[in-house]
């Protein structure tokens, strides 16, 4: 499936390199990284990531910097326009989502509040 409103998610160079490294360590063949959202955390929603062994129906497939990201259908409007980054700091490293649909986040940074993106005609 290809979106008519551009890429749902883009990756920074550091995120793309980290995804390549993670996929390269998989013990089973994978086609990419699946990204979604789930209800949880004190702010209401959390990002999810897992190995994708195959594309599922209605998933958005994003190819960026040599990496394939599969977006769960229920997450597409919440992730529209998101930049995925990977940061390494003194005490922690991990993926960071710069999401224009985020309205707030919890103090610990583990969960966010998201509103669906407004599409043309809404």
PDB file of C-alpha atoms in Angstrom:
ATOM      1  CA  UNK A   1       0.000   0.000   0.000  1.00  0.00           C
ATOM      2  CA  UNK A   2       1.332   3.430  -0.833  1.00  0.00           C
ATOM      3  CA  UNK A   3       0.080   6.575   0.821  1.00  0.00           C
ATOM      4  CA  UNK A   4      -1.309   9.438  -1.254  1.00  0.00           C
ATOM      5  CA  UNK A   5      -0.102  11.978   1.331  1.00  0.00           C
ATOM      6  CA  UNK A   6       3.634  11.213   1.351  1.00  0.00           C
ATOM      7  CA  UNK A   7       5.657   9.055   3.677  1.00  0.00           C
ATOM      8  CA  UNK A   8       4.010   8.301   6.981  1.00  0.00           C
ATOM      9  CA  UNK A   9       7.398   7.965   8.704  1.00  0.00           C
ATOM     10  CA  UNK A  10      10.878   9.139   7.743  1.00  0.00           C
ATOM     11  CA  UNK A  11      14.143   8.092   9.370  1.00  0.00           C
ATOM     12  CA  UNK A  12      17.230  10.011  10.318  1.00  0.00           C
ATOM     13  CA  UNK A  13      20.566   8.507   9.285  1.00  0.00           C
ATOM     14  CA  UNK A  14      21.204   7.264  12.833  1.00  0.00           C
ATOM     15  CA  UNK A  15      17.768   5.604  13.024  1.00  0.00           C
ATOM     16  CA  UNK A  16      18.288   3.892   9.664  1.00  0.00           C
ATOM     17  CA  UNK A  17      21.698   2.574  10.730  1.00  0.00           C
ATOM     18  CA  UNK A  18      20.284   1.289  14.023  1.00  0.00           C
ATOM     19  CA  UNK A  19      17.338  -0.447  12.304  1.00  0.00           C
ATOM     20  CA  UNK A  20      19.783  -2.093   9.858  1.00  0.00           C
ATOM     21  CA  UNK A  21      21.874  -3.324  12.792  1.00  0.00           C
ATOM     22  CA  UNK A  22      18.824  -4.689  14.645  1.00  0.00           C
ATOM     23  CA  UNK A  23      17.475  -6.457  11.565  1.00  0.00           C
ATOM     24  CA  UNK A  24      20.938  -7.848  10.870  1.00  0.00           C
ATOM     25  CA  UNK A  25      20.938  -9.540  14.295  1.00  0.00           C
ATOM     26  CA  UNK A  26      17.594 -11.290  13.783  1.00  0.00           C
ATOM     27  CA  UNK A  27      17.837 -15.066  13.969  1.00  0.00           C
ATOM     28  CA  UNK A  28      14.965 -15.471  11.489  1.00  0.00           C
ATOM     29  CA  UNK A  29      14.510 -13.759   8.111  1.00  0.00           C
ATOM     30  CA  UNK A  30      12.670 -10.426   8.387  1.00  0.00           C
ATOM     31  CA  UNK A  31      11.331  -8.038   5.753  1.00  0.00           C
ATOM     32  CA  UNK A  32      11.559  -4.957   7.946  1.00  0.00           C
ATOM     33  CA  UNK A  33      10.597  -3.301  11.210  1.00  0.00           C
ATOM     34  CA  UNK A  34       6.898  -3.063  12.130  1.00  0.00           C
ATOM     35  CA  UNK A  35       5.915   0.155  13.927  1.00  0.00           C
ATOM     36  CA  UNK A  36       2.590   0.767  15.606  1.00  0.00           C
ATOM     37  CA  UNK A  37       0.944   2.233  18.665  1.00  0.00           C
ATOM     38  CA  UNK A  38      -0.921   0.708  21.560  1.00  0.00           C
ATOM     39  CA  UNK A  39      -2.917   2.034  24.459  1.00  0.00           C
ATOM     40  CA  UNK A  40      -0.856   2.237  27.599  1.00  0.00           C
ATOM     41  CA  UNK A  41       1.308   4.342  29.848  1.00  0.00           C
ATOM     42  CA  UNK A  42       0.290   7.348  31.870  1.00  0.00           C
ATOM     43  CA  UNK A  43      -0.195   9.576  28.796  1.00  0.00           C
ATOM     44  CA  UNK A  44      -2.402   7.084  26.944  1.00  0.00           C
ATOM     45  CA  UNK A  45      -0.371   5.594  24.073  1.00  0.00           C
ATOM     46  CA  UNK A  46       2.970   3.912  23.490  1.00  0.00           C
ATOM     47  CA  UNK A  47       4.955   3.248  20.338  1.00  0.00           C
ATOM     48  CA  UNK A  48       5.513  -0.404  19.464  1.00  0.00           C
ATOM     49  CA  UNK A  49       8.243  -1.978  17.343  1.00  0.00           C
ATOM     50  CA  UNK A  50       8.824  -5.577  16.305  1.00  0.00           C
ATOM     51  CA  UNK A  51      10.451  -7.639  13.598  1.00  0.00           C
ATOM     52  CA  UNK A  52       8.210  -8.061  10.550  1.00  0.00           C
ATOM     53  CA  UNK A  53       8.549 -11.464   8.931  1.00  0.00           C
ATOM     54  CA  UNK A  54       5.958 -10.578   6.284  1.00  0.00           C
ATOM     55  CA  UNK A  55       3.769  -7.666   5.274  1.00  0.00           C
ATOM     56  CA  UNK A  56       0.215  -7.775   6.596  1.00  0.00           C
ATOM     57  CA  UNK A  57      -2.862  -6.648   4.662  1.00  0.00           C
ATOM     58  CA  UNK A  58      -3.416  -2.869   4.622  1.00  0.00           C
ATOM     59  CA  UNK A  59      -0.050  -2.034   6.176  1.00  0.00           C
ATOM     60  CA  UNK A  60       1.723   1.046   4.902  1.00  0.00           C
ATOM     61  CA  UNK A  61       5.200   0.109   3.667  1.00  0.00           C
ATOM     62  CA  UNK A  62       7.791   2.876   3.904  1.00  0.00           C
ATOM     63  CA  UNK A  63      11.231   2.559   2.316  1.00  0.00           C
ATOM     64  CA  UNK A  64      13.694   5.155   3.604  1.00  0.00           C
ATOM     65  CA  UNK A  65      17.519   5.134   3.589  1.00  0.00           C
ATOM     66  CA  UNK A  66      17.660   1.443   2.717  1.00  0.00           C
ATOM     67  CA  UNK A  67      15.281   0.422   5.510  1.00  0.00           C
ATOM     68  CA  UNK A  68      11.771  -0.979   5.233  1.00  0.00           C
ATOM     69  CA  UNK A  69       9.267   0.134   7.886  1.00  0.00           C
ATOM     70  CA  UNK A  70       5.811  -1.436   7.984  1.00  0.00           C
ATOM     71  CA  UNK A  71       3.142   0.707   9.642  1.00  0.00           C
ATOM     72  CA  UNK A  72       0.170  -0.995  11.250  1.00  0.00           C
ATOM     73  CA  UNK A  73      -3.087   0.241   9.640  1.00  0.00           C
ATOM     74  CA  UNK A  74      -4.519   1.492  12.959  1.00  0.00           C
ATOM     75  CA  UNK A  75      -1.426   3.671  13.513  1.00  0.00           C
ATOM     76  CA  UNK A  76      -1.141   5.395  10.118  1.00  0.00           C
ATOM     77  CA  UNK A  77      -3.086   8.568  10.962  1.00  0.00           C
ATOM     78  CA  UNK A  78      -1.343   8.848  14.353  1.00  0.00           C
ATOM     79  CA  UNK A  79       2.129   8.554  12.807  1.00  0.00           C
ATOM     80  CA  UNK A  80       1.629  10.680   9.676  1.00  0.00           C
ATOM     81  CA  UNK A  81       4.583  13.059   9.348  1.00  0.00           C
ATOM     82  CA  UNK A  82       6.668  11.410  12.084  1.00  0.00           C
ATOM     83  CA  UNK A  83      10.463  11.398  12.005  1.00  0.00           C
ATOM     84  CA  UNK A  84      12.094   8.419  13.677  1.00  0.00           C
ATOM     85  CA  UNK A  85      15.503   9.114  15.211  1.00  0.00           C
ATOM     86  CA  UNK A  86      17.968   7.126  17.310  1.00  0.00           C
ATOM     87  CA  UNK A  87      19.806   8.910  20.106  1.00  0.00           C
ATOM     88  CA  UNK A  88      22.630   7.781  22.335  1.00  0.00           C
ATOM     89  CA  UNK A  89      23.087   9.751  25.536  1.00  0.00           C
ATOM     90  CA  UNK A  90      25.192   9.242  28.646  1.00  0.00           C
ATOM     91  CA  UNK A  91      22.784   6.928  30.492  1.00  0.00           C
ATOM     92  CA  UNK A  92      20.291   5.814  27.852  1.00  0.00           C
ATOM     93  CA  UNK A  93      19.949   5.168  24.151  1.00  0.00           C
ATOM     94  CA  UNK A  94      16.881   4.473  22.063  1.00  0.00           C
ATOM     95  CA  UNK A  95      14.513   5.445  19.307  1.00  0.00           C
ATOM     96  CA  UNK A  96      12.908   8.871  19.513  1.00  0.00           C
ATOM     97  CA  UNK A  97       9.755   9.761  17.583  1.00  0.00           C
ATOM     98  CA  UNK A  98       9.332  13.392  16.502  1.00  0.00           C
ATOM     99  CA  UNK A  99       5.598  13.267  15.884  1.00  0.00           C
ATOM    100  CA  UNK A 100       3.576  16.349  14.843  1.00  0.00           C
ATOM    101  CA  UNK A 101       0.434  14.552  16.068  1.00  0.00           C
ATOM    102  CA  UNK A 102       1.696  14.352  19.647  1.00  0.00           C
ATOM    103  CA  UNK A 103      -0.268  16.617  21.967  1.00  0.00           C
ATOM    104  CA  UNK A 104       1.549  15.736  25.216  1.00  0.00           C
ATOM    105  CA  UNK A 105       3.879  13.206  26.833  1.00  0.00           C
ATOM    106  CA  UNK A 106       4.316  11.764  30.285  1.00  0.00           C
ATOM    107  CA  UNK A 107       7.165  12.995  32.460  1.00  0.00           C
ATOM    108  CA  UNK A 108       9.170   9.784  32.092  1.00  0.00           C
ATOM    109  CA  UNK A 109       8.925   9.906  28.283  1.00  0.00           C
ATOM    110  CA  UNK A 110       7.569   6.373  27.955  1.00  0.00           C
ATOM    111  CA  UNK A 111       4.116   7.281  26.668  1.00  0.00           C
ATOM    112  CA  UNK A 112       2.454  10.022  24.635  1.00  0.00           C
ATOM    113  CA  UNK A 113      -0.925  11.477  23.843  1.00  0.00           C
ATOM    114  CA  UNK A 114      -1.644  11.467  20.099  1.00  0.00           C
ATOM    115  CA  UNK A 115      -4.379  12.928  17.924  1.00  0.00           C
ATOM    116  CA  UNK A 116      -5.017  11.553  14.432  1.00  0.00           C
ATOM    117  CA  UNK A 117      -3.665  13.681  11.583  1.00  0.00           C
ATOM    118  CA  UNK A 118      -6.223  15.715   9.696  1.00  0.00           C
ATOM    119  CA  UNK A 119      -6.388  14.646   6.066  1.00  0.00           C
ATOM    120  CA  UNK A 120      -7.741  16.581   3.093  1.00  0.00           C
ATOM    121  CA  UNK A 121     -11.521  16.835   3.192  1.00  0.00           C
ATOM    122  CA  UNK A 122     -11.871  16.650   6.978  1.00  0.00           C
TER     123      UNK A 122
END
